[in-house]
Amino acid sequence: MDGIAEYVKRLGPYAKVQMIEVPDEKAPENMSPAEEQQVRVKEGERLLAKLAADVYVVALAIDGEMWSSEQLAGSLDKLATYGRSQVAFVIGGSLGLSGELLRRADMRLSFGRMTLPHQLMRLVLVEQIYRAMRINRGEPYHK
């Protein structure tokens, strides 16, 4: 998506951004709750394998905390101040994140109660991270 690439480029002077994707688990329509759980677990294992032990993990989850852009900026600034400069934002699959991944997360962040497609969520997330960096540097950004 062109918008994602644009914001990643804009983030260049502020942060090193790396996007890592793991493949979705093949999931047929009309799965049982047990099958859905298996899909979440397998996807969770793939995601957890990509997370270093010392990275601060923010799980994007509908039941997470809802913050303003300023609160996100403050949180990222505080993490950097206290030596937690490696932050991973994790977007789950269509069925959400596994319990194990949610337990590994240092916090849960919500962008609202709506479910969004991966690419759109990624665009919103990277734009908000860019906005947070501008806020933290006292640079102007449209409101």
PDB file of C-alpha atoms in Angstrom:
ATOM      1  CA  MET A   1       0.000   0.000   0.000  1.00  0.00           C
ATOM      2  CA  ASP A   2       1.487   3.320  -1.069  1.00  0.00           C
ATOM      3  CA  GLY A   3       0.353   5.116   2.098  1.00  0.00           C
ATOM      4  CA  ILE A   4       2.209   2.680   4.334  1.00  0.00           C
ATOM      5  CA  ALA A   5       5.420   3.086   2.335  1.00  0.00           C
ATOM      6  CA  GLU A   6       5.059   6.864   2.510  1.00  0.00           C
ATOM      7  CA  TYR A   7       4.761   6.922   6.310  1.00  0.00           C
ATOM      8  CA  VAL A   8       7.601   4.435   6.737  1.00  0.00           C
ATOM      9  CA  LYS A   9       9.740   6.764   4.602  1.00  0.00           C
ATOM     10  CA  ARG A  10       8.675   9.767   6.696  1.00  0.00           C
ATOM     11  CA  LEU A  11       9.606   7.863   9.864  1.00  0.00           C
ATOM     12  CA  GLY A  12      13.185   7.404   8.607  1.00  0.00           C
ATOM     13  CA  PRO A  13      14.657  10.402  10.475  1.00  0.00           C
ATOM     14  CA  TYR A  14      12.906   9.381  13.722  1.00  0.00           C
ATOM     15  CA  ALA A  15      13.130   5.621  13.974  1.00  0.00           C
ATOM     16  CA  LYS A  16      14.248   2.441  12.293  1.00  0.00           C
ATOM     17  CA  VAL A  17      11.069   0.715  11.157  1.00  0.00           C
ATOM     18  CA  GLN A  18      10.926  -2.937  10.281  1.00  0.00           C
ATOM     19  CA  MET A  19       7.718  -4.676   9.229  1.00  0.00           C
ATOM     20  CA  ILE A  20       7.678  -8.422   9.662  1.00  0.00           C
ATOM     21  CA  GLU A  21       4.798 -10.501   8.404  1.00  0.00           C
ATOM     22  CA  VAL A  22       4.022 -14.102   9.189  1.00  0.00           C
ATOM     23  CA  PRO A  23       1.755 -16.178   6.962  1.00  0.00           C
ATOM     24  CA  ASP A  24      -1.872 -16.563   7.925  1.00  0.00           C
ATOM     25  CA  GLU A  25      -2.935 -20.022   8.941  1.00  0.00           C
ATOM     26  CA  LYS A  26      -5.216 -21.614   6.365  1.00  0.00           C
ATOM     27  CA  ALA A  27      -8.676 -21.444   7.870  1.00  0.00           C
ATOM     28  CA  PRO A  28     -11.871 -22.737   6.295  1.00  0.00           C
ATOM     29  CA  GLU A  29     -15.167 -20.898   6.702  1.00  0.00           C
ATOM     30  CA  ASN A  30     -17.506 -22.054   9.513  1.00  0.00           C
ATOM     31  CA  MET A  31     -14.843 -23.308  11.902  1.00  0.00           C
ATOM     32  CA  SER A  32     -15.705 -24.635  15.310  1.00  0.00           C
ATOM     33  CA  PRO A  33     -14.478 -22.653  18.330  1.00  0.00           C
ATOM     34  CA  ALA A  34     -11.803 -25.327  18.880  1.00  0.00           C
ATOM     35  CA  GLU A  35     -10.582 -24.962  15.290  1.00  0.00           C
ATOM     36  CA  GLU A  36     -10.516 -21.170  15.631  1.00  0.00           C
ATOM     37  CA  GLN A  37      -8.428 -21.576  18.784  1.00  0.00           C
ATOM     38  CA  GLN A  38      -5.978 -23.814  16.906  1.00  0.00           C
ATOM     39  CA  VAL A  39      -5.590 -21.177  14.188  1.00  0.00           C
ATOM     40  CA  ARG A  40      -4.908 -18.452  16.780  1.00  0.00           C
ATOM     41  CA  VAL A  41      -2.358 -20.669  18.543  1.00  0.00           C
ATOM     42  CA  LYS A  42      -0.467 -21.488  15.318  1.00  0.00           C
ATOM     43  CA  GLU A  43      -0.415 -17.858  14.186  1.00  0.00           C
ATOM     44  CA  GLY A  44       0.609 -16.824  17.701  1.00  0.00           C
ATOM     45  CA  GLU A  45       3.538 -19.228  17.672  1.00  0.00           C
ATOM     46  CA  ARG A  46       4.761 -17.711  14.391  1.00  0.00           C
ATOM     47  CA  LEU A  47       4.481 -14.200  15.797  1.00  0.00           C
ATOM     48  CA  LEU A  48       6.137 -15.053  19.114  1.00  0.00           C
ATOM     49  CA  ALA A  49       9.081 -16.608  17.238  1.00  0.00           C
ATOM     50  CA  LYS A  50       9.762 -13.167  15.698  1.00  0.00           C
ATOM     51  CA  LEU A  51       9.810 -11.262  19.006  1.00  0.00           C
ATOM     52  CA  ALA A  52      13.123 -10.803  20.790  1.00  0.00           C
ATOM     53  CA  ALA A  53      13.065 -11.324  24.541  1.00  0.00           C
ATOM     54  CA  ASP A  54      13.910  -7.673  25.271  1.00  0.00           C
ATOM     55  CA  VAL A  55      11.415  -6.044  22.895  1.00  0.00           C
ATOM     56  CA  TYR A  56       8.473  -4.138  24.368  1.00  0.00           C
ATOM     57  CA  VAL A  57       5.350  -5.678  22.838  1.00  0.00           C
ATOM     58  CA  VAL A  58       2.186  -3.710  22.126  1.00  0.00           C
ATOM     59  CA  ALA A  59      -0.638  -6.009  21.057  1.00  0.00           C
ATOM     60  CA  LEU A  60      -3.335  -4.359  18.998  1.00  0.00           C
ATOM     61  CA  ALA A  61      -6.515  -5.737  20.499  1.00  0.00           C
ATOM     62  CA  ILE A  62     -10.120  -4.598  20.549  1.00  0.00           C
ATOM     63  CA  ASP A  63     -10.169  -4.930  24.349  1.00  0.00           C
ATOM     64  CA  GLY A  64      -7.008  -2.838  24.785  1.00  0.00           C
ATOM     65  CA  GLU A  65      -6.593   0.678  26.129  1.00  0.00           C
ATOM     66  CA  MET A  66      -7.849   3.475  23.882  1.00  0.00           C
ATOM     67  CA  TRP A  67      -5.387   6.353  23.739  1.00  0.00           C
ATOM     68  CA  SER A  68      -5.198   9.736  22.100  1.00  0.00           C
ATOM     69  CA  SER A  69      -2.310  10.489  19.741  1.00  0.00           C
ATOM     70  CA  GLU A  70      -0.725  12.515  22.546  1.00  0.00           C
ATOM     71  CA  GLN A  71      -0.946   9.565  24.942  1.00  0.00           C
ATOM     72  CA  LEU A  72       0.729   7.291  22.384  1.00  0.00           C
ATOM     73  CA  ALA A  73       3.450   9.902  21.914  1.00  0.00           C
ATOM     74  CA  GLY A  74       3.969  10.154  25.673  1.00  0.00           C
ATOM     75  CA  SER A  75       4.169   6.393  26.051  1.00  0.00           C
ATOM     76  CA  LEU A  76       6.736   6.021  23.256  1.00  0.00           C
ATOM     77  CA  ASP A  77       8.770   8.894  24.708  1.00  0.00           C
ATOM     78  CA  LYS A  78       8.712   7.320  28.160  1.00  0.00           C
ATOM     79  CA  LEU A  79       9.776   3.934  26.756  1.00  0.00           C
ATOM     80  CA  ALA A  80      12.719   5.523  24.941  1.00  0.00           C
ATOM     81  CA  THR A  81      13.710   7.507  28.045  1.00  0.00           C
ATOM     82  CA  TYR A  82      13.869   4.318  30.119  1.00  0.00           C
ATOM     83  CA  GLY A  83      15.833   2.318  27.552  1.00  0.00           C
ATOM     84  CA  ARG A  84      12.953   0.458  25.929  1.00  0.00           C
ATOM     85  CA  SER A  85      13.542   1.792  22.433  1.00  0.00           C
ATOM     86  CA  GLN A  86      12.695  -1.471  20.683  1.00  0.00           C
ATOM     87  CA  VAL A  87       8.933  -1.631  20.444  1.00  0.00           C
ATOM     88  CA  ALA A  88       6.943  -4.183  18.456  1.00  0.00           C
ATOM     89  CA  PHE A  89       3.341  -3.489  17.541  1.00  0.00           C
ATOM     90  CA  VAL A  90       1.560  -6.760  16.799  1.00  0.00           C
ATOM     91  CA  ILE A  91      -1.508  -6.980  14.578  1.00  0.00           C
ATOM     92  CA  GLY A  92      -3.305 -10.306  14.804  1.00  0.00           C
ATOM     93  CA  GLY A  93      -4.929 -12.432  12.161  1.00  0.00           C
ATOM     94  CA  SER A  94      -8.598 -12.341  11.261  1.00  0.00           C
ATOM     95  CA  LEU A  95      -9.453 -14.331  14.399  1.00  0.00           C
ATOM     96  CA  GLY A  96      -7.384 -12.155  16.717  1.00  0.00           C
ATOM     97  CA  LEU A  97      -4.296 -12.862  18.801  1.00  0.00           C
ATOM     98  CA  SER A  98      -3.550 -16.011  20.771  1.00  0.00           C
ATOM     99  CA  GLY A  99      -3.746 -16.046  24.542  1.00  0.00           C
ATOM    100  CA  GLU A 100      -0.029 -16.753  24.725  1.00  0.00           C
ATOM    101  CA  LEU A 101       0.809 -13.705  22.638  1.00  0.00           C
ATOM    102  CA  LEU A 102      -1.536 -11.523  24.671  1.00  0.00           C
ATOM    103  CA  ARG A 103       0.205 -12.747  27.858  1.00  0.00           C
ATOM    104  CA  ARG A 104       3.601 -11.894  26.318  1.00  0.00           C
ATOM    105  CA  ALA A 105       2.414  -8.381  25.460  1.00  0.00           C
ATOM    106  CA  ASP A 106       3.518  -5.579  27.736  1.00  0.00           C
ATOM    107  CA  MET A 107       0.348  -3.681  26.887  1.00  0.00           C
ATOM    108  CA  ARG A 108      -2.762  -3.885  24.761  1.00  0.00           C
ATOM    109  CA  LEU A 109      -3.739  -0.970  22.570  1.00  0.00           C
ATOM    110  CA  SER A 110      -7.084  -0.524  20.847  1.00  0.00           C
ATOM    111  CA  PHE A 111      -7.917   1.702  17.915  1.00  0.00           C
ATOM    112  CA  GLY A 112     -11.611   1.129  18.552  1.00  0.00           C
ATOM    113  CA  ARG A 113     -14.067  -1.712  18.640  1.00  0.00           C
ATOM    114  CA  MET A 114     -14.253  -2.130  14.870  1.00  0.00           C
ATOM    115  CA  THR A 115     -12.371  -4.880  13.092  1.00  0.00           C
ATOM    116  CA  LEU A 116     -10.152  -3.515  10.324  1.00  0.00           C
ATOM    117  CA  PRO A 117      -8.317  -5.312   7.520  1.00  0.00           C
ATOM    118  CA  HIS A 118      -4.576  -5.787   8.101  1.00  0.00           C
ATOM    119  CA  GLN A 119      -3.438  -3.281   5.491  1.00  0.00           C
ATOM    120  CA  LEU A 120      -5.757  -0.558   6.736  1.00  0.00           C
ATOM    121  CA  MET A 121      -4.773  -1.177  10.374  1.00  0.00           C
ATOM    122  CA  ARG A 122      -1.125  -1.080   9.385  1.00  0.00           C
ATOM    123  CA  LEU A 123      -1.647   2.278   7.641  1.00  0.00           C
ATOM    124  CA  VAL A 124      -3.462   3.764  10.649  1.00  0.00           C
ATOM    125  CA  LEU A 125      -0.784   2.433  13.016  1.00  0.00           C
ATOM    126  CA  VAL A 126       2.220   3.720  11.070  1.00  0.00           C
ATOM    127  CA  GLU A 127       0.556   7.115  10.626  1.00  0.00           C
ATOM    128  CA  GLN A 128      -0.057   7.345  14.376  1.00  0.00           C
ATOM    129  CA  ILE A 129       3.537   6.382  15.146  1.00  0.00           C
ATOM    130  CA  TYR A 130       4.709   9.112  12.760  1.00  0.00           C
ATOM    131  CA  ARG A 131       2.339  11.594  14.418  1.00  0.00           C
ATOM    132  CA  ALA A 132       3.689  10.554  17.841  1.00  0.00           C
ATOM    133  CA  MET A 133       7.276  11.175  16.740  1.00  0.00           C
ATOM    134  CA  ARG A 134       6.352  14.644  15.467  1.00  0.00           C
ATOM    135  CA  ILE A 135       4.533  15.422  18.722  1.00  0.00           C
ATOM    136  CA  ASN A 136       7.531  14.287  20.781  1.00  0.00           C
ATOM    137  CA  ARG A 137       9.881  16.548  18.828  1.00  0.00           C
ATOM    138  CA  GLY A 138       7.520  19.507  19.073  1.00  0.00           C
ATOM    139  CA  GLU A 139       7.144  19.580  15.319  1.00  0.00           C
ATOM    140  CA  PRO A 140       3.903  20.722  13.702  1.00  0.00           C
ATOM    141  CA  TYR A 141       1.455  18.157  12.417  1.00  0.00           C
ATOM    142  CA  HIS A 142      -2.133  18.638  11.386  1.00  0.00           C
ATOM    143  CA  LYS A 143      -4.758  17.901  14.013  1.00  0.00           C
TER     144      LYS A 143
END
